[in-house]
mmCIF file of C-alpha atoms and ligand atoms in Angstrom:
data_model
loop_
_atom_site.group_PDB
_atom_site.id
_atom_site.type_symbol
_atom_site.label_atom_id
_atom_site.label_comp_id
_atom_site.label_asym_id
_atom_site.label_seq_id
_atom_site.Cartn_x
_atom_site.Cartn_y
_atom_site.Cartn_z
ATOM 1 C CA MET A 1 0.000 0.000 0.000
ATOM 2 C CA LYS A 2 1.520 3.308 -1.118
ATOM 3 C CA HIS A 3 -0.205 5.179 1.628
ATOM 4 C CA SER A 4 -0.249 3.409 4.994
ATOM 5 C CA TYR A 5 -3.235 5.301 6.475
ATOM 6 C CA GLY A 6 -1.635 4.592 9.863
ATOM 7 C CA HIS A 7 -2.297 8.189 10.898
ATOM 8 C CA ILE A 8 -6.015 7.530 10.418
ATOM 9 C CA ASP A 9 -6.279 4.010 11.760
ATOM 10 C CA LYS A 10 -3.551 1.380 12.219
ATOM 11 C CA ARG A 11 -6.061 -1.395 11.585
ATOM 12 C CA ILE A 12 -6.230 -0.536 7.868
ATOM 13 C CA LYS A 13 -2.706 -1.833 7.289
ATOM 14 C CA LYS A 14 -3.512 -4.983 9.245
ATOM 15 C CA LEU A 15 -6.670 -5.484 7.173
ATOM 16 C CA PHE A 16 -4.702 -4.967 3.972
ATOM 17 C CA ASP A 17 -2.175 -7.634 5.019
ATOM 18 C CA ILE A 18 -5.038 -10.049 5.750
ATOM 19 C CA VAL A 19 -6.970 -9.515 2.503
ATOM 20 C CA ARG A 20 -4.075 -9.014 0.086
ATOM 21 C CA PRO A 21 -4.100 -12.632 -1.244
ATOM 22 C CA VAL A 22 -7.874 -12.458 -1.756
ATOM 23 C CA LEU A 23 -7.631 -9.129 -3.594
ATOM 24 C CA GLU A 24 -4.793 -10.449 -5.732
ATOM 25 C CA SER A 25 -6.910 -13.457 -6.708
ATOM 26 C CA ILE A 26 -9.737 -11.403 -8.245
ATOM 27 C CA GLY A 27 -7.930 -10.053 -11.291
ATOM 28 C CA GLU A 28 -6.000 -6.878 -11.858
ATOM 29 C CA SER A 29 -8.867 -4.602 -12.844
ATOM 30 C CA HIS A 30 -10.558 -5.091 -9.449
ATOM 31 C CA GLY A 31 -7.464 -6.019 -7.418
ATOM 32 C CA PRO A 32 -5.291 -4.163 -4.900
ATOM 33 C CA LEU A 33 -4.458 -1.217 -7.193
ATOM 34 C CA HIS A 34 -8.147 -0.513 -7.851
ATOM 35 C CA ALA A 35 -8.827 -0.773 -4.099
ATOM 36 C CA GLU A 36 -6.017 1.695 -3.348
ATOM 37 C CA ARG A 37 -7.233 4.210 -5.915
ATOM 38 C CA VAL A 38 -10.780 3.982 -4.565
ATOM 39 C CA MET A 39 -9.412 4.570 -1.036
ATOM 40 C CA GLN A 40 -7.578 7.649 -2.292
ATOM 41 C CA PHE A 41 -10.722 9.019 -4.000
ATOM 42 C CA CYS A 42 -12.713 8.303 -0.830
ATOM 43 C CA GLU A 43 -10.225 10.254 1.240
ATOM 44 C CA GLU A 44 -10.428 13.213 -1.164
ATOM 45 C CA LEU A 45 -14.241 13.230 -1.135
ATOM 46 C CA ALA A 46 -14.404 12.770 2.635
ATOM 47 C CA ALA A 47 -12.220 15.851 3.109
ATOM 48 C CA GLU A 48 -14.957 17.891 1.400
ATOM 49 C CA GLU A 49 -18.087 16.017 2.379
ATOM 50 C CA GLY A 50 -17.171 14.877 5.884
ATOM 51 C CA ALA A 51 -17.266 11.151 6.617
ATOM 52 C CA ASN A 52 -15.909 8.636 9.092
ATOM 53 C CA LEU A 53 -12.693 7.363 7.520
ATOM 54 C CA LYS A 54 -12.489 4.528 10.048
ATOM 55 C CA ILE A 55 -15.554 3.073 8.305
ATOM 56 C CA LEU A 56 -15.030 4.390 4.784
ATOM 57 C CA LEU A 57 -11.412 3.322 4.184
ATOM 58 C CA PRO A 58 -11.747 -0.340 5.208
ATOM 59 C CA ALA A 59 -14.994 -0.496 3.191
ATOM 60 C CA ALA A 60 -13.157 0.912 0.147
ATOM 61 C CA LEU A 61 -10.282 -1.524 0.597
ATOM 62 C CA ILE A 62 -12.491 -4.617 0.556
ATOM 63 C CA HIS A 63 -15.525 -3.402 -1.424
ATOM 64 C CA ASP A 64 -14.901 -5.792 -4.347
ATOM 65 C CA ILE A 65 -13.825 -8.780 -2.279
ATOM 66 C CA GLY A 66 -17.086 -10.549 -3.117
ATOM 67 C CA LEU A 67 -15.697 -11.172 -6.613
ATOM 68 C CA ALA A 68 -13.565 -13.898 -4.999
ATOM 69 C CA PHE A 69 -16.719 -15.723 -3.903
ATOM 70 C CA GLU A 70 -18.803 -15.196 -7.034
ATOM 71 C CA GLY A 71 -18.056 -18.403 -8.943
ATOM 72 C CA SER A 72 -21.227 -19.463 -10.709
ATOM 73 C CA SER A 73 -23.477 -18.407 -7.820
ATOM 74 C CA GLY A 74 -25.204 -15.661 -9.790
ATOM 75 C CA THR A 75 -25.269 -13.540 -6.639
ATOM 76 C CA ASN A 76 -23.915 -10.022 -7.015
ATOM 77 C CA HIS A 77 -20.430 -9.460 -5.585
ATOM 78 C CA SER A 78 -21.704 -6.566 -3.453
ATOM 79 C CA VAL A 79 -23.945 -8.988 -1.539
ATOM 80 C CA LEU A 80 -21.286 -11.714 -1.380
ATOM 81 C CA GLY A 81 -18.650 -9.243 -0.203
ATOM 82 C CA SER A 82 -20.868 -7.946 2.558
ATOM 83 C CA GLU A 83 -21.703 -11.508 3.656
ATOM 84 C CA ASN A 84 -18.114 -12.730 3.644
ATOM 85 C CA CYS A 85 -16.083 -9.806 4.991
ATOM 86 C CA GLY A 86 -16.939 -10.138 8.694
ATOM 87 C CA GLU A 87 -14.143 -12.547 9.551
ATOM 88 C CA TYR A 88 -11.447 -10.389 7.905
ATOM 89 C CA LEU A 89 -12.704 -7.347 9.778
ATOM 90 C CA ARG A 90 -12.821 -9.182 13.118
ATOM 91 C CA LEU A 91 -9.254 -10.403 12.575
ATOM 92 C CA ALA A 92 -8.223 -6.782 11.996
ATOM 93 C CA SER A 93 -9.933 -5.802 15.303
ATOM 94 C CA TYR A 94 -13.015 -3.978 14.005
ATOM 95 C CA ASN A 95 -15.914 -4.125 16.451
ATOM 96 C CA ARG A 96 -19.481 -5.278 15.840
ATOM 97 C CA ASP A 97 -20.932 -1.819 15.216
ATOM 98 C CA GLU A 98 -18.133 -0.869 12.808
ATOM 99 C CA ILE A 99 -18.539 -4.150 10.936
ATOM 100 C CA ILE A 100 -22.275 -3.507 10.458
ATOM 101 C CA ARG A 101 -21.527 -0.060 9.017
ATOM 102 C CA ILE A 102 -18.718 -1.314 6.764
ATOM 103 C CA LYS A 103 -20.936 -4.159 5.530
ATOM 104 C CA HIS A 104 -23.632 -1.670 4.546
ATOM 105 C CA CYS A 105 -21.149 0.284 2.396
ATOM 106 C CA ILE A 106 -20.075 -2.901 0.623
ATOM 107 C CA ALA A 107 -23.627 -4.185 0.103
ATOM 108 C CA ALA A 108 -24.683 -0.831 -1.394
ATOM 109 C CA HIS A 109 -21.626 -0.106 -3.558
ATOM 110 C CA ASN A 110 -22.905 -1.574 -6.810
ATOM 111 C CA VAL A 111 -25.790 0.684 -7.760
ATOM 112 C CA ARG A 112 -26.314 -1.112 -11.051
ATOM 113 C CA HIS A 113 -27.484 -4.058 -9.040
ATOM 114 C CA GLU A 114 -30.929 -3.464 -7.538
ATOM 115 C CA SER A 115 -29.764 -4.259 -4.072
ATOM 116 C CA VAL A 116 -29.295 -1.904 -1.231
ATOM 117 C CA GLU A 117 -29.730 1.865 -1.378
ATOM 118 C CA PRO A 118 -26.612 3.623 0.032
ATOM 119 C CA ARG A 119 -28.058 5.098 3.226
ATOM 120 C CA THR A 120 -24.984 6.564 4.888
ATOM 121 C CA LYS A 121 -22.522 9.268 3.895
ATOM 122 C CA GLU A 122 -19.772 6.643 3.809
ATOM 123 C CA ALA A 123 -21.797 4.363 1.503
ATOM 124 C CA ARG A 124 -22.571 7.211 -0.896
ATOM 125 C CA ILE A 125 -18.952 8.352 -1.015
ATOM 126 C CA LEU A 126 -17.803 4.806 -1.747
ATOM 127 C CA VAL A 127 -20.166 4.591 -4.746
ATOM 128 C CA ASP A 128 -18.791 7.877 -6.098
ATOM 129 C CA ALA A 129 -15.151 6.917 -5.531
ATOM 130 C CA ASP A 130 -15.682 3.578 -7.274
ATOM 131 C CA THR A 131 -17.329 5.374 -10.218
ATOM 132 C CA ARG A 132 -14.378 7.763 -10.389
ATOM 133 C CA ASP A 133 -12.141 4.804 -11.257
ATOM 134 C CA LYS A 134 -14.332 4.196 -14.338
ATOM 135 C CA VAL A 135 -14.150 7.749 -15.693
ATOM 136 C CA GLY A 136 -11.289 9.995 -16.747
ATOM 137 C CA GLU A 137 -8.365 9.250 -18.996
ATOM 138 C CA ASP A 138 -6.689 7.316 -16.201
ATOM 139 C CA SER A 139 -9.554 4.794 -16.288
ATOM 140 C CA ILE A 140 -8.672 3.591 -19.798
ATOM 141 C CA PRO A 141 -5.745 1.289 -18.826
ATOM 142 C CA ARG A 142 -8.005 -0.342 -16.245
ATOM 143 C CA ALA A 143 -10.692 -0.817 -18.891
ATOM 144 C CA LEU A 144 -8.149 -2.526 -21.150
ATOM 145 C CA LYS A 145 -7.207 -4.905 -18.310
ATOM 146 C CA HIS A 146 -10.874 -5.644 -17.774
ATOM 147 C CA MET A 147 -11.363 -6.462 -21.466
ATOM 148 C CA LYS A 148 -8.417 -8.849 -21.306
ATOM 149 C CA GLU A 149 -9.808 -10.553 -18.199
ATOM 150 C CA THR A 150 -13.334 -10.949 -19.554
ATOM 151 C CA GLY A 151 -12.568 -11.493 -23.241
ATOM 152 C CA LYS A 152 -14.815 -8.554 -24.196
ATOM 153 C CA THR A 153 -14.029 -6.695 -27.404
ATOM 154 C CA PRO A 154 -13.511 -2.907 -27.174
ATOM 155 C CA LYS A 155 -16.902 -2.409 -28.862
ATOM 156 C CA GLU A 156 -18.652 -4.741 -26.395
ATOM 157 C CA TYR A 157 -16.978 -3.010 -23.467
ATOM 158 C CA ALA A 158 -17.851 0.439 -24.821
ATOM 159 C CA ASP A 159 -21.497 -0.487 -25.511
ATOM 160 C CA HIS A 160 -21.906 -1.832 -21.988
ATOM 161 C CA TRP A 161 -20.116 1.145 -20.389
ATOM 162 C CA ILE A 162 -22.338 3.600 -22.278
ATOM 163 C CA GLU A 163 -25.558 1.699 -21.542
ATOM 164 C CA VAL A 164 -24.917 1.463 -17.796
ATOM 165 C CA ARG A 165 -23.519 4.963 -17.259
ATOM 166 C CA GLU A 166 -26.135 6.728 -19.389
ATOM 167 C CA ARG A 167 -28.921 5.004 -17.471
ATOM 168 C CA LEU A 168 -27.390 5.955 -14.122
ATOM 169 C CA CYS A 169 -26.918 9.502 -15.348
ATOM 170 C CA PHE A 170 -30.555 9.671 -16.475
ATOM 171 C CA GLU A 171 -31.710 8.365 -13.092
ATOM 172 C CA GLY A 172 -29.483 10.881 -11.276
ATOM 173 C CA LEU A 173 -27.494 8.049 -9.702
ATOM 174 C CA LEU A 174 -24.139 8.467 -11.431
ATOM 175 C CA PHE A 175 -22.745 10.487 -8.532
ATOM 176 C CA TYR A 176 -24.391 10.761 -5.133
ATOM 177 C CA THR A 177 -22.410 13.605 -3.598
ATOM 178 C CA GLU A 178 -22.324 17.245 -4.649
ATOM 179 C CA THR A 179 -18.524 17.230 -4.612
ATOM 180 C CA ALA A 180 -18.210 14.231 -6.928
ATOM 181 C CA ARG A 181 -20.703 15.765 -9.344
ATOM 182 C CA GLU A 182 -18.760 18.996 -9.413
ATOM 183 C CA TRP A 183 -15.305 17.412 -9.745
ATOM 184 C CA TRP A 184 -15.958 14.393 -11.918
ATOM 185 C CA MET A 185 -18.935 15.101 -14.180
ATOM 186 C CA PRO A 186 -16.572 16.748 -16.741
ATOM 187 C CA LEU A 187 -14.397 13.604 -16.660
ATOM 188 C CA TYR A 188 -17.490 11.485 -17.197
ATOM 189 C CA LYS A 189 -18.477 13.518 -20.264
ATOM 190 C CA LYS A 190 -15.012 13.199 -21.806
ATOM 191 C CA THR A 191 -14.908 9.471 -21.133
ATOM 192 C CA LEU A 192 -18.393 9.071 -22.598
ATOM 193 C CA ALA A 193 -17.196 10.740 -25.796
ATOM 194 C CA HIS A 194 -14.201 8.365 -25.858
ATOM 195 C CA TRP A 195 -16.316 5.203 -25.517
ATOM 196 C CA LYS A 196 -18.860 6.502 -28.042
ATOM 197 C CA LYS A 197 -16.046 6.802 -30.541
ATOM 198 C CA VAL A 198 -14.905 3.248 -29.750
ATOM 199 C CA ALA A 199 -18.488 1.984 -30.065
ATOM 200 C CA GLY A 200 -18.770 3.714 -33.420
ATOM 201 C CA ASP A 201 -21.784 5.819 -32.386
HETATM 202 FE FE1 FE2 B 1 -17.773 -3.648 -7.319
HETATM 203 FE FE1 FE2 B 2 -14.798 -1.406 -7.410
#
């Protein structure tokens, strides 16, 4: 981890050591580097919006961990992650109340999936930070890794990206916080133009 976050909470490093092999097993596009970027975006948003980093940062670190349990279950990774993260968090010394709040963030992070509405500030910031890693020029290398992992062609990836993001945008669910809308909507628009070009629209 580039940033140890020890000044915020020493348990984050411990949690990272515990979950590293699991994160490394889920593929590069959703692995440790994605988790670290999402943590960084969460920290930036929290500085503006106000949030409890002792809940938000561990949630960001393990938000995609459910991908390791997905297999052929058909259950969304947000649900699986929330169901399976308790033991890691207990090992890293998080208490019962914190675990409940972290689990909510994880369960609600995938807004495409009709699951859980993000009810807390921390949950809403996590959604926005995760979306940030899908927009902007710096999201393109990650998209290429994702295509390689899933065998999707650039056109298939672009079509899917546009379909999902345009629907969220229409429903007003692309970004939940004022700050994310202000900072990252321009990045979204540029990235949309990029994928439209790839899709041939
Ligand atoms: Fe996810
Ligand atoms: Fe993610």
